[in-house]
Short mmCIF file of C-alpha atoms and ligand atoms in Angstrom, two decimals:
data_model
loop_
_atom_site.label_atom_id
_atom_site.label_comp_id
_atom_site.label_asym_id
_atom_site.label_seq_id
_atom_site.Cartn_x
_atom_site.Cartn_y
_atom_site.Cartn_z
CA UNK A 75 -0.26 0.02 0.08
CA UNK A 76 2.63 2.54 -1.19
CA UNK A 77 0.06 5.22 -1.58
CA UNK A 78 -0.82 5.42 2.05
CA UNK A 79 2.73 5.65 3.09
CA UNK A 80 2.50 9.60 3.01
CA UNK A 81 -1.14 9.77 3.97
CA UNK A 82 -2.27 11.99 7.00
CA UNK A 83 -3.79 9.63 9.60
CA UNK A 84 -4.12 11.04 13.16
CA UNK A 85 -5.82 14.28 13.80
CA UNK A 86 -2.50 15.70 15.08
CA UNK A 87 -1.14 15.16 11.57
CA UNK A 88 -4.25 16.95 10.32
CA UNK A 89 -3.61 19.87 12.39
CA UNK A 90 -0.01 20.30 11.30
CA UNK A 91 -1.18 20.34 7.87
CA UNK A 92 -3.83 23.28 8.75
CA UNK A 93 -6.54 20.98 7.96
CA UNK A 94 -8.30 20.95 11.62
CA UNK A 95 -7.83 23.80 14.26
CA UNK A 96 -5.97 22.51 17.42
CA UNK A 97 -9.08 23.62 19.52
CA UNK A 98 -10.82 20.64 17.89
CA UNK A 99 -8.25 18.07 18.38
CA UNK A 100 -9.58 16.38 21.43
CA UNK A 101 -12.98 15.80 19.95
CA UNK A 102 -11.28 14.54 16.56
CA UNK A 103 -9.27 11.99 18.72
CA UNK A 104 -12.39 10.57 19.72
CA UNK A 105 -13.78 10.62 16.27
CA UNK A 106 -10.23 8.83 14.98
CA UNK A 107 -10.34 5.96 17.77
CA UNK A 108 -13.88 5.07 16.47
CA UNK A 109 -13.79 5.23 12.70
CA UNK A 110 -10.49 5.44 10.49
CA UNK A 111 -8.97 8.51 9.04
CA UNK A 112 -6.66 8.56 6.20
CA UNK A 113 -5.92 11.58 3.75
CA UNK A 114 -3.68 10.77 0.70
CA UNK A 115 -1.49 13.54 -0.82
CA UNK A 116 -3.65 13.65 -3.97
CA UNK A 117 -6.74 14.43 -1.88
CA UNK A 118 -4.82 16.77 0.72
CA UNK A 119 -3.86 18.80 -2.59
CA UNK A 120 -7.62 19.09 -3.36
CA UNK A 121 -8.52 20.63 0.16
CA UNK A 122 -8.55 24.37 0.63
CA UNK A 123 -7.84 24.74 4.50
CA UNK A 124 -9.09 28.50 4.09
CA UNK A 125 -12.50 27.46 3.15
CA UNK A 126 -14.43 26.32 6.18
CA UNK A 127 -17.06 24.60 4.08
CA UNK A 128 -14.38 23.04 1.59
CA UNK A 129 -16.38 20.05 -0.14
CA UNK A 130 -13.55 17.92 -0.42
CA UNK A 131 -12.66 18.67 3.53
CA UNK A 132 -16.10 17.63 4.19
CA UNK A 133 -15.44 14.14 2.73
CA UNK A 134 -12.27 13.22 4.45
CA UNK A 135 -11.51 15.57 7.44
CA UNK A 136 -12.73 14.03 10.32
CA UNK A 137 -15.92 16.13 12.27
CA UNK A 138 -17.17 16.23 15.83
CA UNK A 139 -20.38 15.51 14.64
CA UNK A 140 -19.78 11.92 13.46
CA UNK A 141 -19.93 11.34 17.69
CA UNK A 142 -23.86 12.19 17.45
CA UNK A 143 -25.46 8.81 16.71
CA UNK A 144 -29.19 8.69 15.60
CA UNK A 145 -31.85 5.82 16.34
CA UNK A 146 -32.15 5.03 12.66
CA UNK A 147 -28.48 4.50 12.11
CA UNK A 148 -26.46 1.35 12.08
CA UNK A 149 -23.11 -0.34 11.95
CA UNK A 150 -24.26 -2.48 8.95
CA UNK A 151 -26.63 -0.27 7.34
CA UNK A 152 -27.31 -2.13 4.30
CA UNK A 153 -27.48 -5.49 5.69
CA UNK A 154 -24.31 -6.95 4.38
CA UNK A 155 -24.18 -9.73 7.44
CA UNK A 156 -27.68 -11.39 6.99
CA UNK A 157 -26.25 -12.21 3.28
CA UNK A 158 -22.75 -13.39 3.97
CA UNK A 159 -22.76 -17.41 3.71
CA UNK A 160 -18.77 -17.23 3.81
CA UNK A 161 -16.43 -15.05 4.84
CA UNK A 162 -15.93 -12.26 2.37
CA UNK A 163 -18.97 -12.95 0.53
CA UNK A 164 -22.46 -11.07 0.34
CA UNK A 165 -24.73 -12.86 -1.73
CA UNK A 166 -27.80 -10.61 -1.89
CA UNK A 167 -29.04 -10.58 -5.41
CA UNK A 168 -29.24 -14.30 -7.21
CA UNK A 169 -26.84 -13.69 -10.00
CA UNK A 170 -23.89 -11.66 -8.26
CA UNK A 171 -21.97 -11.49 -5.43
CA UNK A 172 -19.90 -9.12 -3.57
CA UNK A 173 -16.30 -10.39 -3.01
CA UNK A 174 -14.67 -8.28 -0.07
CA UNK A 175 -11.19 -8.60 -0.49
CA UNK A 176 -9.65 -6.03 2.21
CA UNK A 177 -10.53 -4.12 4.75
CA UNK A 178 -8.42 -1.09 3.82
CA UNK A 179 -8.63 2.01 1.61
CA UNK A 180 -6.38 4.45 0.61
CA UNK A 181 -8.59 7.19 2.10
CA UNK A 182 -11.30 6.80 4.67
CA UNK A 183 -14.75 8.70 3.78
CA UNK A 184 -16.60 10.34 6.49
CA UNK A 185 -19.74 8.96 5.22
CA UNK A 186 -18.77 5.53 4.44
CA UNK A 187 -21.46 2.93 4.84
CA UNK A 188 -18.91 0.05 5.79
CA UNK A 189 -17.12 2.51 8.41
CA UNK A 190 -17.48 0.29 11.34
CA UNK A 191 -15.60 -2.64 9.40
CA UNK A 192 -12.75 -0.89 7.36
CA UNK A 193 -9.61 0.84 8.65
CA UNK A 194 -5.84 0.35 8.39
CA UNK A 195 -4.47 -2.79 10.03
CA UNK A 196 -7.66 -4.59 9.73
CA UNK A 197 -6.29 -6.86 7.21
CA UNK A 198 -8.44 -8.88 4.41
CA UNK A 199 -9.17 -12.22 3.49
CA UNK A 200 -6.78 -14.78 4.23
CA UNK A 201 -5.33 -17.25 1.50
CA UNK A 202 -7.75 -20.19 3.15
CA UNK A 203 -10.78 -17.56 3.42
CA UNK A 204 -10.22 -16.50 -0.20
CA UNK A 205 -10.01 -20.07 -1.43
CA UNK A 206 -13.60 -20.84 0.47
CA UNK A 207 -14.97 -17.81 -0.83
CA UNK A 208 -14.08 -18.66 -4.66
CA UNK A 209 -14.93 -22.27 -3.72
CA UNK A 210 -18.76 -20.96 -2.88
CA UNK A 211 -18.79 -18.68 -6.23
CA UNK A 212 -18.07 -22.01 -7.95
CA UNK A 213 -20.79 -23.96 -6.42
CA UNK A 214 -23.39 -21.30 -7.22
CA UNK A 215 -23.87 -21.25 -11.26
CA UNK A 216 -26.51 -18.53 -11.14
CA UNK A 217 -23.52 -16.24 -10.31
CA UNK A 218 -22.93 -14.32 -13.20
CA UNK A 219 -21.08 -11.31 -11.95
CA UNK A 220 -18.51 -10.95 -9.20
CA UNK A 221 -17.95 -7.56 -7.58
CA UNK A 222 -14.77 -6.92 -6.03
CA UNK A 223 -14.92 -4.36 -3.09
CA UNK A 224 -13.99 -3.99 0.68
CA UNK A 225 -12.56 -1.75 1.63
CA UNK A 226 -10.96 -0.78 -1.89
CA UNK A 227 -9.62 -3.53 -3.85
CA UNK A 228 -7.14 -1.43 -5.63
CA UNK A 229 -4.87 -0.94 -2.58
CA UNK A 230 -3.71 -4.45 -3.33
CA UNK A 231 -0.64 -4.91 -5.24
CA UNK A 232 -0.95 -5.96 -8.71
CA UNK A 233 0.34 -9.52 -7.97
CA UNK A 234 -2.77 -10.15 -5.45
CA UNK A 235 -5.24 -8.47 -7.64
CA UNK A 236 -4.09 -10.55 -10.82
CA UNK A 237 -4.34 -13.72 -8.80
CA UNK A 238 -8.06 -13.18 -7.85
CA UNK A 239 -9.00 -11.83 -11.20
CA UNK A 240 -7.29 -15.15 -12.77
CA UNK A 241 -9.03 -17.26 -10.31
CA UNK A 242 -12.58 -15.83 -11.07
CA UNK A 243 -11.92 -15.63 -14.66
CA UNK A 244 -11.51 -19.40 -14.50
CA UNK A 245 -15.09 -19.97 -13.13
CA UNK A 246 -17.10 -20.66 -16.42
CA UNK A 247 -20.12 -19.07 -14.96
CA UNK A 248 -18.66 -16.02 -14.03
CA UNK A 249 -18.94 -13.72 -17.03
CA UNK A 250 -18.41 -10.50 -15.44
CA UNK A 251 -15.67 -8.78 -13.02
CA UNK A 252 -16.54 -5.65 -11.57
CA UNK A 253 -14.15 -3.76 -9.13
CA UNK A 254 -15.40 -0.81 -7.26
CA UNK A 255 -12.92 1.71 -6.08
CA UNK A 256 -11.84 5.48 -4.93
CA UNK A 257 -8.15 4.76 -6.00
CA UNK A 258 -7.97 6.54 -9.52
CA UNK A 259 -9.10 9.69 -7.53
CA UNK A 260 -7.65 9.12 -4.25
CA UNK A 261 -4.14 8.12 -5.22
CA UNK A 262 -4.14 7.87 -9.04
CA UNK A 263 -0.44 6.82 -9.33
CA UNK A 264 -1.31 3.47 -8.04
CA UNK A 265 -3.10 2.87 -11.33
CA UNK A 266 0.07 1.68 -12.75
CA UNK A 267 0.73 -0.29 -16.22
CA UNK A 268 1.01 -3.41 -13.88
CA UNK A 269 -2.27 -2.55 -11.99
CA UNK A 270 -4.16 -2.37 -15.11
CA UNK A 271 -2.77 -5.64 -16.73
CA UNK A 272 -3.81 -7.35 -13.70
CA UNK A 273 -7.37 -6.31 -14.14
CA UNK A 274 -7.60 -7.79 -17.73
CA UNK A 275 -8.92 -11.14 -18.36
CA UNK A 276 -10.73 -12.70 -21.03
CA UNK A 277 -13.89 -11.92 -18.96
CA UNK A 278 -15.45 -8.83 -19.24
CA UNK A 279 -14.33 -6.15 -16.43
CA UNK A 280 -15.69 -3.17 -15.49
CA UNK A 281 -14.23 -0.62 -12.76
CA UNK A 282 -16.63 1.59 -11.11
CA UNK A 283 -14.95 4.81 -9.92
CA UNK A 284 -16.44 6.30 -6.44
CA UNK A 285 -16.39 10.11 -6.98
CA UNK A 286 -18.55 12.62 -5.64
CA UNK A 287 -17.36 16.33 -6.75
CA UNK A 288 -16.07 17.59 -9.85
CA UNK A 289 -12.88 18.85 -8.64
CA UNK A 290 -11.85 15.20 -7.37
CA UNK A 291 -11.29 14.54 -11.23
CA UNK A 292 -7.80 16.41 -11.69
CA UNK A 293 -5.49 15.71 -14.37
CA UNK A 294 -3.87 12.76 -12.72
CA UNK A 295 -7.25 11.08 -11.90
CA UNK A 296 -8.62 11.74 -15.46
CA UNK A 297 -5.23 10.00 -16.62
CA UNK A 298 -5.26 7.15 -14.47
CA UNK A 299 -9.10 6.71 -15.46
CA UNK A 300 -7.69 6.95 -19.24
CA UNK A 301 -5.16 4.17 -18.73
CA UNK A 302 -7.99 1.92 -17.81
CA UNK A 303 -10.20 2.90 -20.54
CA UNK A 304 -7.45 2.90 -23.28
CA UNK A 305 -6.67 -0.81 -21.92
CA UNK A 306 -10.15 -1.70 -22.69
CA UNK A 307 -11.63 -1.81 -19.15
CA UNK A 308 -14.93 0.22 -19.34
CA UNK A 309 -15.47 2.93 -16.62
CA UNK A 310 -18.70 3.56 -14.68
CA UNK A 311 -18.87 5.74 -11.47
CA UNK A 312 -21.14 5.86 -8.37
CA UNK A 313 -21.53 8.85 -6.25
CA UNK A 314 -23.22 9.47 -3.05
CA UNK A 315 -25.56 12.62 -2.43
CA UNK A 316 -23.87 14.53 0.22
CA UNK A 317 -25.13 17.59 2.16
CA UNK A 318 -22.67 20.48 1.03
CA UNK A 319 -20.64 18.41 -1.11
CA UNK A 320 -22.75 17.84 -4.35
CA UNK A 321 -26.52 18.72 -3.16
CA UNK A 322 -26.78 21.42 -5.71
CA UNK A 323 -27.66 20.98 -9.42
CA UNK A 324 -24.56 22.80 -11.03
CA UNK A 325 -22.11 20.88 -8.84
CA UNK A 326 -24.11 17.38 -9.55
CA UNK A 327 -24.15 18.30 -13.18
CA UNK A 328 -20.78 19.38 -13.49
CA UNK A 329 -19.53 16.11 -11.68
CA UNK A 330 -21.46 14.03 -14.31
CA UNK A 331 -20.49 15.85 -17.54
CA UNK A 332 -16.63 15.60 -15.94
CA UNK A 333 -17.02 11.92 -15.59
CA UNK A 334 -18.81 11.54 -19.12
CA UNK A 335 -15.83 13.79 -20.62
CA UNK A 336 -13.53 11.12 -19.08
CA UNK A 337 -15.54 8.48 -20.78
CA UNK A 338 -17.08 7.27 -17.52
CA UNK A 339 -20.58 6.63 -17.77
CA UNK A 340 -22.56 7.80 -14.57
CA UNK A 341 -24.01 4.57 -12.98
CA UNK A 342 -25.40 5.30 -9.59
CA UNK A 343 -26.34 8.12 -7.36
CA UNK A 344 -26.94 6.61 -3.87
CA UNK A 345 -28.79 8.50 -1.31
CA UNK A 346 -26.53 8.45 1.63
CA UNK A 347 -26.74 5.30 3.92
CA UNK A 348 -27.84 5.37 7.59
CA UNK A 349 -24.04 4.86 8.90
CA UNK A 350 -23.37 5.86 12.19
CA UNK A 351 -22.59 9.62 12.87
CA UNK A 352 -23.36 10.76 9.39
CA UNK A 353 -26.76 12.70 9.76
CA UNK A 354 -24.99 15.96 8.96
CA UNK A 355 -23.99 14.49 5.71
CA UNK A 356 -27.36 13.24 4.57
CA UNK A 357 -30.04 15.14 2.42
CA UNK A 358 -33.61 14.06 2.24
CA UNK A 359 -34.92 11.90 -0.50
CA UNK A 360 -37.22 14.65 -1.79
CA UNK A 361 -34.23 17.10 -2.10
CA UNK A 362 -32.43 14.28 -4.05
CA UNK A 363 -35.28 13.89 -6.43
CA UNK A 364 -35.55 17.60 -7.15
CA UNK A 365 -31.85 17.35 -8.24
CA UNK A 366 -32.37 14.33 -10.41
CA UNK A 367 -35.20 16.11 -11.92
CA UNK A 368 -33.00 19.19 -12.70
CA UNK A 369 -30.34 16.85 -14.14
CA UNK A 370 -32.91 15.24 -16.31
CA UNK A 371 -33.99 18.86 -17.93
CA UNK A 372 -30.52 20.37 -18.27
CA UNK A 373 -28.00 17.62 -19.23
CA UNK A 374 -27.44 15.07 -21.67
CA UNK A 375 -28.79 11.56 -21.23
CA UNK A 376 -25.08 10.18 -20.77
CA UNK A 377 -24.89 12.32 -17.74
CA UNK A 378 -28.05 10.74 -15.67
CA UNK A 379 -27.18 8.33 -13.04
CA UNK A 380 -29.89 5.93 -11.36
CA UNK A 381 -31.06 7.51 -7.89
CA UNK A 382 -30.91 4.77 -5.70
CA UNK A 383 -31.65 3.77 -2.01
CA UNK A 384 -30.10 0.75 -0.33
CA UNK A 385 -33.07 -0.53 1.72
CA UNK A 386 -31.76 -0.85 5.24
CA UNK A 387 -31.87 -4.42 6.67
CA UNK A 388 -30.22 -5.89 3.52
CA UNK A 389 -33.24 -5.99 1.26
CA UNK A 390 -31.38 -4.28 -1.89
CA UNK A 391 -31.15 -1.40 -3.86
CA UNK A 392 -34.41 0.21 -5.31
CA UNK A 393 -34.39 3.21 -7.93
CA UNK A 394 -35.91 5.96 -5.93
CA UNK A 395 -37.36 8.49 -8.63
CA UNK A 396 -38.44 10.99 -9.42
CA UNK A 397 -41.56 9.50 -11.18
CA UNK A 398 -42.59 11.31 -14.52
CA UNK A 399 -45.70 8.92 -15.04
CA UNK A 400 -49.12 9.61 -13.17
CA UNK A 401 -50.35 6.68 -11.03
CA UNK A 402 -52.90 5.70 -13.48
CA UNK A 403 -50.32 5.92 -16.40
CA UNK A 404 -52.55 8.71 -18.13
CA UNK A 405 -50.12 11.56 -18.07
CA UNK A 406 -46.42 11.72 -18.62
CA UNK A 407 -44.06 14.89 -17.70
CA UNK A 408 -41.53 16.06 -19.88
CA UNK A 409 -38.38 18.01 -18.83
CA UNK A 410 -39.84 21.22 -18.96
CA UNK A 411 -42.68 19.83 -16.19
CA UNK A 412 -45.28 20.05 -19.00
CA UNK A 413 -47.59 17.18 -18.52
CA UNK A 414 -49.02 15.25 -21.62
CA UNK A 415 -51.65 12.82 -22.08
CA UNK A 416 -50.57 9.38 -23.04
CA UNK A 417 -51.62 7.97 -25.48
CA UNK A 418 -52.35 10.84 -27.28
CA UNK A 419 -56.00 11.58 -27.80
CA UNK A 420 -56.74 11.24 -31.70
S1 SF4 B 641 -13.37 4.05 -0.20
FE1 SF4 B 641 -15.31 3.14 0.09
S2 SF4 B 641 -14.94 1.50 1.48
FE2 SF4 B 641 -13.44 3.01 1.72
S3 SF4 B 641 -14.12 4.46 3.15
FE3 SF4 B 641 -14.59 5.42 1.09
S4 SF4 B 641 -16.63 4.64 1.03
FE4 SF4 B 641 -15.93 3.13 2.56
#
């Protein structure tokens, strides 16, 4: 994990880098004792310490409000544990599984839905557990897609990634391998030629980039994404709707356009999960639906992600609108908000 070597971890280091005031240190030490903290040099460079509302800082710099827990929040907000037949595997939907290889990330997002499970030194799947996980996938022919997640699988060495990809690709019924990562943004230098080669196999491999603000798509991040796309690895994106980060139409639209310009198709806009201590970062679903309406009205179809909610308890993702069709199906709304009878009267 070379990218993490120069990362800022304890709140003291954040104070030394002028990212937090020393008067906040005691509270932030308490936050850091509970939830992992890491900010890579690439992310550090994006933060403007003079801006108290910096949208990048809001995502990565710990905040005392993380100690305020709400009754509806949960350490496992999307119910991974209820669908984990063997260590490292989450089998929620019939045709796909999550394979959680590692519990570390290059950066730790303050809104992370797995924040109680990820952190430096939390390790990952042992060799024996990985073999058992692959045996499970092999024994279930309905599994068409394997999704590498974690933690962030791209903190692993190219050698270890190659080993996993090769073994997954060797399972006949696994046709698609999907990799969820924040590394091209958080540590673009890790997306080396060796790492790109490690992801390639004779199966379709997609990389899903997690990015939440257009400023994250720096030149090095764009170059890292281009290395993947140029090598024949299609890119999709997932973003989390976050208060004070991307909950306005201009920022969200600029993010989606920047992604498409990088040949990354926006895939999901997640409503923020009920992770512990994250209420200050969540918006309402009504606000999210209004933003989606604005995106639909102003931006190309290529810039439209699906707005989804992971239903607490492990029931899976559902698209949550907005809806353009009246309940009886007789009226459909256009992008300007005008209603039309369907089918048209003759
Ligand atoms: S990179 Fe993903 S798994 Fe890691 S802290 Fe951020 S949201 Fe959580």
